[in-house]
Amino acid sequence: MKSISLIQFLIEERRAGHVNAELSLLIEVVARACKRIAVATNKGALGGVLGEAGTGNIQGEAQKKLDVISNEILLEANAWGGQLAACASEEMEDPQPIPDMYPKGHHLLLFDPLDGSSNIDVNISVGTIFSILRCPDGVTEPKAEHFLQPGTTQLAAGYVVYGPATVLVLTFGHGTHEFTLDREVGSFILSRRDIRIPEETAEFAINMSNQRHWEAPMQRYIGELLAGKDGPRGKDFNMRWVASMVADVHRIITRGGVFFYPLDAKIKSKGGKLRLMYEANPMSFIIEQAGGAATTGRERIMALQPTGLHQRVPVFLGSKKEVEVATHYHVEADAAV
Ligand code: FDP
C-alpha cells in the first residue's frame, strides 16, 4: 500500500477545498511541534523532564516540567509562522499575542499542551489537544473574548497521543483521520481515513471513585451498566479508565466506547472537570466527525456559547447510542423536577 504523509494529505484537502493554505500550514507547524514534544516525552527520566516544575497553572493545578516544556514548544513553534493572530493554552491565564516582529495570520489556536499530566511520571500515555478558530474580521489584537466561539465554528481540531506509538488524529469537518508517526523518517503517515465509531458499545470509561458524588441520573445510568445481564440493559459492560483523556478518547476512536466526566458534588461550583475550549470542544468535533456524539449530559457540547477561556463543562462522549441513553436520563430527570 502506498503511504500518504500528512503533508500529502493536507495538499489533497486543499485541492478538495476543505482547508486553505494558511490553515494547512498551521497544521504542519502544530504537528512539527508535537513531534518535538514526542521526543521530550520519549526521553523520560533520561531527558531530565519528569517531576514537578514547582509552579501552578491558572487552574491552580501543579505544573509538571513536561507541561511547561510542551507549552513552550507549541508557543515557540507557532509564534513566527504567520498563520496565527493569537494562541491560548491551559497553562496561561490570558491569550498570548503574536510578537510584533512576526507577521500575523487569521487563526486562533487553543491547546492543552500535555493532557493527562498525572500520568507523565508513570510512563502512561499522555497527549496534546488543539482547536483552531478563525479570528473575527477586523480584530488585530485578539483578547479572550474573541476566542469565545461555539465549538461548531471550529475550523480544525486534533490530538496527538504520546503512547507506544505517537498518533495524530485530525478533523477539518470532513471526517476524522489518523496519522501514525514513522519515527525513522520523522513523518506522520495516514493510518486510518474516515474513522467510524460503532454506534453501540459495551465499554465505558469513568472515574468510579466519584460515584457517591454524582447526580441521581448518572448514578442510575452507571448502576444499570454495572448490573449487566441481570439488569435492565440486559448485557454485560466492561470498564476502562486510563485517566488521560487523549488515551481514553483514542480507545473510543479505535474500537468504540463511551467516556464520562460528569458533574459531581465536588466540582459542581466549577461547572465540571474538563475544559470546554481546549478539551471538550476539540474532542467533540473529532468524535462527531467519526459518527459519535458529545454532550454535557444535557446539551450538545459544540452548541454551547462559551463564557470563559478556561470554562469547565461535564463531558459525555463516544458511541452514539450510549451517549443518548445517558443524556436522556439527565434530561428526563430535569423535566420531572
Ligand atoms: P489531568 O488532570 O491528569 O491532566 O485534563 C484533565 C484530566 O487529566 C484528563 O486527561 C483525564 O481524563 C482526567 O483529568 C483524569 O481525571 P481523574 O484525576 O479524576 O482520574
PDB file of C-alpha atoms and ligand atoms in Angstrom, residues 61 67 90 112 114-119 129 207 209-210 241-246 248 259 261 273-275 279, ligand 1:
ATOM      1  CA  GLU A  61      -3.032  22.809  39.423  1.00  0.00           C
ATOM      2  CA  ASP A  67       3.585  20.617  30.897  1.00  0.00           C
ATOM      3  CA  GLU A  90      -4.413  25.624  29.531  1.00  0.00           C
ATOM      4  CA  ASP A 112      -3.857  21.724  26.164  1.00  0.00           C
ATOM      5  CA  LEU A 114       0.090  17.971  27.746  1.00  0.00           C
ATOM      6  CA  ASP A 115      -3.154  16.337  28.766  1.00  0.00           C
ATOM      7  CA  GLY A 116      -3.127  13.611  31.416  1.00  0.00           C
ATOM      8  CA  SER A 117      -0.281  15.192  33.388  1.00  0.00           C
ATOM      9  CA  SER A 118      -0.764  12.850  36.341  1.00  0.00           C
ATOM     10  CA  ASN A 119       0.382  10.027  34.047  1.00  0.00           C
ATOM     11  CA  ILE A 129      -5.195  18.529  22.278  1.00  0.00           C
ATOM     12  CA  ASN A 207     -13.636   7.623  37.399  1.00  0.00           C
ATOM     13  CA  SER A 209     -14.232   6.777  42.800  1.00  0.00           C
ATOM     14  CA  ASN A 210     -16.536   9.797  42.350  1.00  0.00           C
ATOM     15  CA  TRP A 241     -10.086   4.347  32.768  1.00  0.00           C
ATOM     16  CA  VAL A 242      -6.608   5.477  31.706  1.00  0.00           C
ATOM     17  CA  ALA A 243      -7.081   8.932  33.287  1.00  0.00           C
ATOM     18  CA  SER A 244      -5.527  10.611  30.233  1.00  0.00           C
ATOM     19  CA  MET A 245      -8.443  11.937  28.201  1.00  0.00           C
ATOM     20  CA  VAL A 246      -6.465  11.575  24.955  1.00  0.00           C
ATOM     21  CA  ASP A 248      -9.387   7.158  26.623  1.00  0.00           C
ATOM     22  CA  PHE A 259     -16.241   8.396  28.186  1.00  0.00           C
ATOM     23  CA  TYR A 261     -16.617  13.142  33.231  1.00  0.00           C
ATOM     24  CA  LYS A 273     -13.709  18.969  35.473  1.00  0.00           C
ATOM     25  CA  LEU A 274     -12.721  19.226  31.819  1.00  0.00           C
ATOM     26  CA  ARG A 275     -12.099  22.446  29.921  1.00  0.00           C
ATOM     27  CA  GLU A 279     -10.503  19.695  25.706  1.00  0.00           C
TER      28      GLU A 279
HETATM   29  P1  FDP B   1      -5.086  15.501  34.159  1.00  0.00           P
HETATM   30  O1  FDP B   1      -5.829  16.221  35.256  1.00  0.00           O
HETATM   31  O2  FDP B   1      -4.119  14.470  34.678  1.00  0.00           O
HETATM   32  O3  FDP B   1      -4.460  16.434  33.139  1.00  0.00           O
HETATM   33  O4  FDP B   1      -7.404  17.056  31.638  1.00  0.00           O
HETATM   34  C1  FDP B   1      -7.753  16.528  32.818  1.00  0.00           C
HETATM   35  C2  FDP B   1      -7.503  15.049  33.001  1.00  0.00           C
HETATM   36  O5  FDP B   1      -6.203  14.666  33.330  1.00  0.00           O
HETATM   37  C3  FDP B   1      -7.918  14.174  31.789  1.00  0.00           C
HETATM   38  O6  FDP B   1      -6.894  13.948  30.876  1.00  0.00           O
HETATM   39  C4  FDP B   1      -8.355  12.892  32.446  1.00  0.00           C
HETATM   40  O7  FDP B   1      -9.344  12.222  31.684  1.00  0.00           O
HETATM   41  C5  FDP B   1      -8.910  13.358  33.772  1.00  0.00           C
HETATM   42  O8  FDP B   1      -8.371  14.655  34.014  1.00  0.00           O
HETATM   43  C6  FDP B   1      -8.484  12.458  34.900  1.00  0.00           C
HETATM   44  O9  FDP B   1      -9.289  12.722  35.984  1.00  0.00           O
HETATM   45  P2  FDP B   1      -9.175  11.940  37.378  1.00  0.00           P
HETATM   46  O10 FDP B   1      -7.983  12.553  38.075  1.00  0.00           O
HETATM   47  O11 FDP B   1     -10.449  12.200  38.061  1.00  0.00           O
HETATM   48  O12 FDP B   1      -8.957  10.485  37.100  1.00  0.00           O
END
